[in-house]
Coordinates of C-alpha atoms in Angstrom, one line a residue:
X1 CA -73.5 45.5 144.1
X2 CA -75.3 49.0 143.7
X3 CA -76.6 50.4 147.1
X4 CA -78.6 53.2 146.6
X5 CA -80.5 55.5 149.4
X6 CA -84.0 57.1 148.3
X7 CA -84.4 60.8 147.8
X8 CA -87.7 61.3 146.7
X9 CA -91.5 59.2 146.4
X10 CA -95.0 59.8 145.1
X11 CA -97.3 57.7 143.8
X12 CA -95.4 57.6 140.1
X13 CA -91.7 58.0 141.2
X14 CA -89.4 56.9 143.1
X15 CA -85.6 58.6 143.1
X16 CA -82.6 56.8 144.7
X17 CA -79.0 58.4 144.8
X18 CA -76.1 55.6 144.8
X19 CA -74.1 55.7 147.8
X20 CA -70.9 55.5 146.8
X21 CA -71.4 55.7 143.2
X22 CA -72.4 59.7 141.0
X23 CA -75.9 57.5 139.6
X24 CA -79.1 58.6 140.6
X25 CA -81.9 56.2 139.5
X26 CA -85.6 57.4 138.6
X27 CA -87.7 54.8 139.1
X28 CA -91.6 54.6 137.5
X29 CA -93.9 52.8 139.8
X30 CA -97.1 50.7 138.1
X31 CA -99.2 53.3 139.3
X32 CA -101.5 54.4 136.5
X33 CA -102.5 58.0 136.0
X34 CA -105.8 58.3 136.9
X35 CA -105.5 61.8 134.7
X36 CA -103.7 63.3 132.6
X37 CA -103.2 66.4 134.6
X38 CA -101.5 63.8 137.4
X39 CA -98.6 63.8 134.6
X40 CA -97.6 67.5 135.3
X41 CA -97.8 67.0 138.6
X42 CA -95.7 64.1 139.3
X43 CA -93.1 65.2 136.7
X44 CA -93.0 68.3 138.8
X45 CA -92.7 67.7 142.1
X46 CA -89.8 65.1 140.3
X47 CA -88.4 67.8 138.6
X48 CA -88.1 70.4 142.3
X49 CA -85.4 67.3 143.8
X50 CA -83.7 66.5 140.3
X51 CA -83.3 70.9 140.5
X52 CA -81.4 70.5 143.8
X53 CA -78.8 67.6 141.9
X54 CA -75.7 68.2 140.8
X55 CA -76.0 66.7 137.6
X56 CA -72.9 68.0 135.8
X57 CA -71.3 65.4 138.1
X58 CA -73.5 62.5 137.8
X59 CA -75.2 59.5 135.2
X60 CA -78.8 59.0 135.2
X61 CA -81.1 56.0 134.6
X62 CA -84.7 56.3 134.2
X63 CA -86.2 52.5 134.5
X64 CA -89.2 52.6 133.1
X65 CA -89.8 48.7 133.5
X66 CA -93.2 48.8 136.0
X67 CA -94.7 51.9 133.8
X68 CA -98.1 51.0 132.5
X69 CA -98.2 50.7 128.9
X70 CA -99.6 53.9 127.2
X71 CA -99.5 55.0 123.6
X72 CA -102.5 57.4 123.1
X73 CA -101.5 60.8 121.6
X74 CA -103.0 62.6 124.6
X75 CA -100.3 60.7 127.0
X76 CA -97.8 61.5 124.8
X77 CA -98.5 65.5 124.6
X78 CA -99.3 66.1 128.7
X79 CA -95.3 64.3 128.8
X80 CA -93.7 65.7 125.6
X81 CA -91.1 67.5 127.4
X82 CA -90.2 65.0 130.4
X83 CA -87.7 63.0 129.3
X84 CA -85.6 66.4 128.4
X85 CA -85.7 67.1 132.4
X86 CA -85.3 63.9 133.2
X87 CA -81.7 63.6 130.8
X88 CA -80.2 67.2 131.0
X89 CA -77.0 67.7 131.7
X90 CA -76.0 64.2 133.4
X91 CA -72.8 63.2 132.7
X92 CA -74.6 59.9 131.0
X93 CA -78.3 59.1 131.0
X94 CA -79.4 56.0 130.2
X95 CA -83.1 54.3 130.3
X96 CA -84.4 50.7 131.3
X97 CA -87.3 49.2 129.6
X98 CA -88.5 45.7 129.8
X99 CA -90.0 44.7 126.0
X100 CA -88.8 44.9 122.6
X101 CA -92.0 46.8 122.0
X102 CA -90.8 49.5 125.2
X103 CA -87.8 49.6 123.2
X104 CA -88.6 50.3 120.1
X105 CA -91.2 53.0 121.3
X106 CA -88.5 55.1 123.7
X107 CA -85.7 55.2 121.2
X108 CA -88.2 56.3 118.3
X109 CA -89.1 58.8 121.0
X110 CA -85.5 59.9 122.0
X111 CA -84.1 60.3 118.6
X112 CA -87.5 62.5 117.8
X113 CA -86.3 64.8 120.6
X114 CA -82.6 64.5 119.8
X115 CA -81.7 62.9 123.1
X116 CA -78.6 61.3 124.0
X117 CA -80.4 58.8 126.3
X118 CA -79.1 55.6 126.2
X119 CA -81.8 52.3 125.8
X120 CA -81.1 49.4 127.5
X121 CA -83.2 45.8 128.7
X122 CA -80.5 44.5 131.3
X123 CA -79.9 47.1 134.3
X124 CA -76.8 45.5 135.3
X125 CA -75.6 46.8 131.6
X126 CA -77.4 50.4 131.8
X127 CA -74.8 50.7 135.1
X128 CA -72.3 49.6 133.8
X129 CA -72.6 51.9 131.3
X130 CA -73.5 54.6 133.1
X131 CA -69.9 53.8 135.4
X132 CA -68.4 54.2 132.0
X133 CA -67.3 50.9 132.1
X134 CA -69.0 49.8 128.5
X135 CA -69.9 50.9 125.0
X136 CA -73.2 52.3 124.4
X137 CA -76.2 50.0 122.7
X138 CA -75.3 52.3 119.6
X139 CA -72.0 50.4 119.2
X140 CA -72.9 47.2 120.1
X141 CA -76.2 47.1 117.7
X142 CA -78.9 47.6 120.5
X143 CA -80.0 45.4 123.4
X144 CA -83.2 44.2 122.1
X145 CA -84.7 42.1 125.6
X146 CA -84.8 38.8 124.5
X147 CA -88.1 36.5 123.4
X148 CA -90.3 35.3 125.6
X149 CA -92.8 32.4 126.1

């Protein structure tokens, strides 16, 4: 069991610390931006708690599971820089998508901005890797969700 306590909420984000545990957990709602400007702003009223962190002594996961799909170019440039905020200096950092397409996508994206983030389908295995407790997707060959329908 992984009992966390919130820290922060908007209409995008919600940030939990785990109680006993050094993981904090960022959590995208399925909100939709209404505008590409909202991006900014979420990420940085986001970015004002993760500041107050001590991240030097704790693993991230960023589950991205509810986020409305979006692939357009201008979506992409208003967030460039996010997932860099959202990753630095954690002791691990790991994200949580739900499709093979969500998958494919974030690590293309990571290894563009030379992030050591960690892509996983399963969130009992992003913990547990995040605990330190298992090998990263790298060395396992990936953790491509499985088919559905």
């Amino acid at each position: 069991m992984f009992s966390t306590r919130p820290l922060f909420v908007n209409t995008h984000w919600v940030l939990e610390r785990g109680i006993i545990e050094p993981i904090v957990i960022v959590r995208r709602t399925a909100n939709p931006y209404a505008a590409l400007v909202e991006v900014r702003a979420s990420f940085d009223a986001l970015t004002q708690v993760f500041d107050t962190l001590d991240r030097r002594n704790l693993s991230v996961l960023v589950d991205m599971r509810l986020a409305p799909p979006r692939d357009d170019p201008e979506f992409d440039r208003a967030a460039a820089d996010q997932p860099n905020h959202l990753s630095r200096d954690f002791v691990r950092s790991a994200v949580l998508i739900r499709t093979a397409t969500g998958l494919l996508h974030v690590q293309r994206h990571m290894q563009r901005l030379g992030l050591p983030m960690k892509v996983f389908s399963d969130e009992v295995q992003a913990i547990e890797y995040l605990r330190g407790r298992m090998d990263p997707p790298s060395a396992r060959g990936g953790t491509i969700p499985p088919r559905r329908g």
